[in-house]
Each structure stands twice: as C-alpha cells, then as structure tokens.
Amino acid sequence: MILPIYIYGHPVLRKVAQDIDPENYSHLKELIDNMFETMYGADGVGLAGPQVGLEDRIFVVDLSPLASEEHPEFKDFKKVFINAHITERNGEMESAEEGCLSIPGIHEKVPREDEIRIQYLDENLQAQDEVYSGYMARVIQHEYDHIEGILFIDKISPLRKRMVKGKLSNMEKGKVACEYKIRTVR
Ligand code: ZN
C-alpha cells in the first residue's frame, strides 16, 4: 500500500524518532513493504519513518536503480535500518547534491562526512554493525537525519537557504505540487 509522504512543515518531520520494540511492533513486515512501495512510487532511494508520519526509528534504502558500471555495489544495496544509531563519523567532509521526497522541487549541495559506522537491526531483526563510505554513507546519513528530526536544508549554506525560503514557506502553507501522494500540515 502506498502511504502519503509528509511534506515540509509537518511537525512529525521535526520529532526525534524513538527506538521500537520490534518483537511487539504490530505489522512491522507490512510497514516495511509499504515503505518500499511508497518510496518506489515516488522514485526515491530512501524513506524514513517520520516521512510517513511515524515517530519510529526505521528507514529503508534501495540504491539498485542507481547501479552502474562505476557503482556495481549499488545493485544489491536494498536495506532496512531499524533502531539505527550512528556510532562514528569519519573522513573528509564532502559536498554533493541531495533532494528529499518531503521537500519536493529543491535540490541543494549538502556537506557530509565521507564515512560512518552504524549499528541497527535489519529486516530479520539481526543486529548489524557496519561501516559505509561515499554515496552509501551519504544516503544513510540523509535518512538517519530524518529519524533525528533533521532535514537536509538545515545543512545548506546561508545563501542557498535564503534562495529556497519562498518555496519552503509555500510548502509550510500546503502550497505544493507533487506527482505522488502527500500530506501537508494543512
Ligand atoms: Zn529526505
């Protein structure tokens, strides 16, 4: 089932999401399926709990649509991150363009650490402790920020922030056009 994607201005996007109790979380499998379906329906490569209105620490990522000769490793990169916690951030700060399904029509350069270490439960509730770098680290950090109540526009330059202010205030007022199903604050 495709879920509505919550748009900038909705307070749930600013909540720090909480760890879930996966054993007693009803319909976890169904939620994961719905999150992937919603993400694919909107042509995204990542989607986090708050973006579908949940204050739960869960996000999904699938980089397979971006797999190429240069990046064959993206092909099998379809993952679920439950109760994720980034425990280390290393490497250089790198800037690259990002967008967000909750902030349609805005793409900006965002500086992020090149390497992270993250602990989480996968879709089979197995504990994982992994290190990622490059674009994988970027996508994971973007989604991880969502469960911390942080959005990529928080991290752009003051000049670019001023440039997108008008679009953002329209979104806050519910004035936003989108190809996929959305929910605005009003
Ligand atoms: Zn996002």
XYZ file of C-alpha atoms and ligand atoms in Angstrom:
187
model
C 0.000 0.000 0.000
C 1.284 3.421 -0.922
C 1.373 5.761 2.070
C 1.146 9.555 1.864
C 4.520 11.259 2.203
C 4.572 14.012 4.808
C 5.740 17.350 3.443
C 7.998 20.014 4.928
C 6.155 21.992 7.568
C 4.573 18.935 9.157
C 5.750 18.743 12.785
C 6.377 14.960 12.647
C 9.424 15.665 10.449
C 10.999 17.550 13.373
C 10.476 14.869 16.032
C 13.366 12.739 17.260
C 12.103 9.244 16.483
C 12.246 6.580 19.191
C 13.597 3.035 19.145
C 10.865 0.493 18.578
C 10.297 -2.827 20.291
C 10.365 -4.958 17.133
C 9.010 -8.081 18.844
C 5.867 -6.259 19.912
C 5.509 -3.894 16.974
C 2.398 -4.815 15.091
C 2.622 -5.212 11.313
C 6.357 -4.457 11.069
C 6.719 -6.549 7.918
C 3.724 -4.806 6.364
C 5.141 -1.378 7.283
C 8.478 -2.246 5.655
C 6.719 -3.418 2.476
C 4.597 -0.265 2.430
C 7.631 1.963 2.931
C 9.447 0.369 -0.020
C 6.327 0.593 -2.181
C 5.832 4.251 -1.232
C 9.489 5.040 -1.941
C 9.453 3.304 -5.358
C 6.179 5.037 -6.231
C 7.865 8.395 -5.664
C 11.153 7.440 -7.402
C 13.130 7.792 -4.187
C 16.174 5.847 -2.977
C 15.433 6.260 0.732
C 12.453 6.803 3.038
C 12.295 7.252 6.803
C 9.533 6.658 9.381
C 8.777 10.356 10.025
C 8.172 10.816 6.284
C 5.175 8.515 6.595
C 4.047 10.125 9.837
C 5.715 7.770 12.333
C 7.901 8.730 15.274
C 9.704 5.398 14.965
C 13.392 4.748 14.251
C 13.109 2.985 10.942
C 14.247 3.781 7.424
C 14.623 1.942 4.149
C 17.145 2.441 1.353
C 17.452 0.922 -2.120
C 20.240 2.142 -4.353
C 19.748 -0.531 -7.044
C 18.155 1.942 -9.512
C 21.466 3.848 -9.420
C 23.681 0.814 -10.100
C 26.116 1.333 -12.955
C 29.423 0.055 -14.266
C 31.088 2.575 -11.996
C 28.952 1.576 -8.996
C 28.080 -2.152 -9.253
C 27.872 -2.295 -5.437
C 24.589 -0.335 -5.540
C 22.868 -3.280 -7.232
C 22.343 -5.254 -4.025
C 22.056 -2.300 -1.714
C 18.480 -2.716 -0.530
C 18.318 -2.406 3.221
C 16.107 -1.815 6.214
C 17.523 0.026 9.236
C 15.607 -0.447 12.492
C 16.661 1.299 15.731
C 19.701 2.688 13.924
C 22.406 4.599 15.755
C 25.431 6.139 14.060
C 28.343 5.493 16.405
C 31.211 7.038 14.414
C 31.638 9.643 11.714
C 34.998 9.863 9.962
C 36.697 11.076 6.871
C 36.588 14.277 4.910
C 33.533 16.471 4.580
C 32.264 16.107 1.016
C 29.535 18.140 -0.660
C 27.059 16.658 -3.105
C 23.568 17.457 -4.293
C 20.624 15.980 -2.427
C 16.880 16.074 -2.678
C 14.139 14.780 -0.404
C 10.685 13.321 -1.016
C 9.407 15.508 1.852
C 10.846 18.671 0.242
C 9.858 18.328 -3.422
C 11.436 20.590 -6.026
C 14.520 21.549 -4.006
C 17.968 20.119 -4.696
C 20.980 21.536 -2.900
C 24.561 20.686 -2.107
C 24.937 19.205 1.365
C 28.254 18.662 3.174
C 28.564 15.314 4.957
C 31.255 13.086 6.444
C 32.567 10.554 3.960
C 32.459 7.580 6.338
C 30.130 6.402 9.073
C 29.724 3.445 11.367
C 26.139 2.438 12.129
C 24.535 -0.108 14.424
C 20.990 -1.290 13.676
C 18.642 -4.222 13.325
C 17.995 -5.473 9.801
C 14.613 -6.665 8.481
C 15.221 -10.071 10.124
C 15.911 -8.281 13.430
C 19.579 -9.306 13.282
C 21.944 -6.830 14.927
C 24.352 -5.245 12.447
C 27.398 -3.052 12.956
C 28.702 -1.730 9.643
C 30.930 0.918 8.112
C 29.861 2.760 4.966
C 31.569 5.363 2.838
C 30.914 7.502 -0.197
C 27.423 7.755 -1.619
C 26.096 4.937 0.600
C 27.232 6.877 3.668
C 25.537 9.990 2.266
C 22.181 8.316 1.686
C 22.276 6.621 5.083
C 23.117 9.921 6.798
C 20.264 11.682 4.970
C 17.772 9.057 6.158
C 19.335 8.895 9.597
C 18.914 12.653 9.919
C 15.169 12.143 9.356
C 14.902 9.940 12.443
C 16.764 12.652 14.354
C 14.330 15.340 13.172
C 16.923 16.924 10.882
C 16.346 17.861 7.217
C 18.965 18.394 4.515
C 18.002 22.039 4.103
C 19.246 22.595 7.679
C 22.747 21.875 6.378
C 22.908 24.067 3.274
C 24.710 27.400 3.078
C 23.004 30.536 4.449
C 22.896 31.975 0.919
C 21.156 28.896 -0.512
C 18.806 28.894 2.478
C 17.691 32.387 1.547
C 17.222 31.266 -2.078
C 14.817 28.453 -1.164
C 12.974 30.310 1.601
C 9.991 31.164 -0.588
C 9.468 27.585 -1.754
C 9.732 26.319 1.811
C 7.224 28.795 3.170
C 4.803 27.747 0.413
C 5.228 24.124 1.498
C 4.520 25.131 5.087
C 1.266 26.654 3.841
C 0.375 23.471 1.975
C 1.094 25.006 -1.435
C 2.982 22.222 -3.153
C 2.529 20.299 -6.367
C 3.641 16.704 -6.443
C 3.331 13.584 -8.586
C 2.951 11.300 -5.571
C 0.511 11.105 -2.666
C 1.391 13.651 0.026
C 0.184 15.030 3.321
C 0.790 18.665 4.194
C 0.340 20.309 7.561
C -2.874 21.944 6.397
Zn 14.663 13.032 2.903
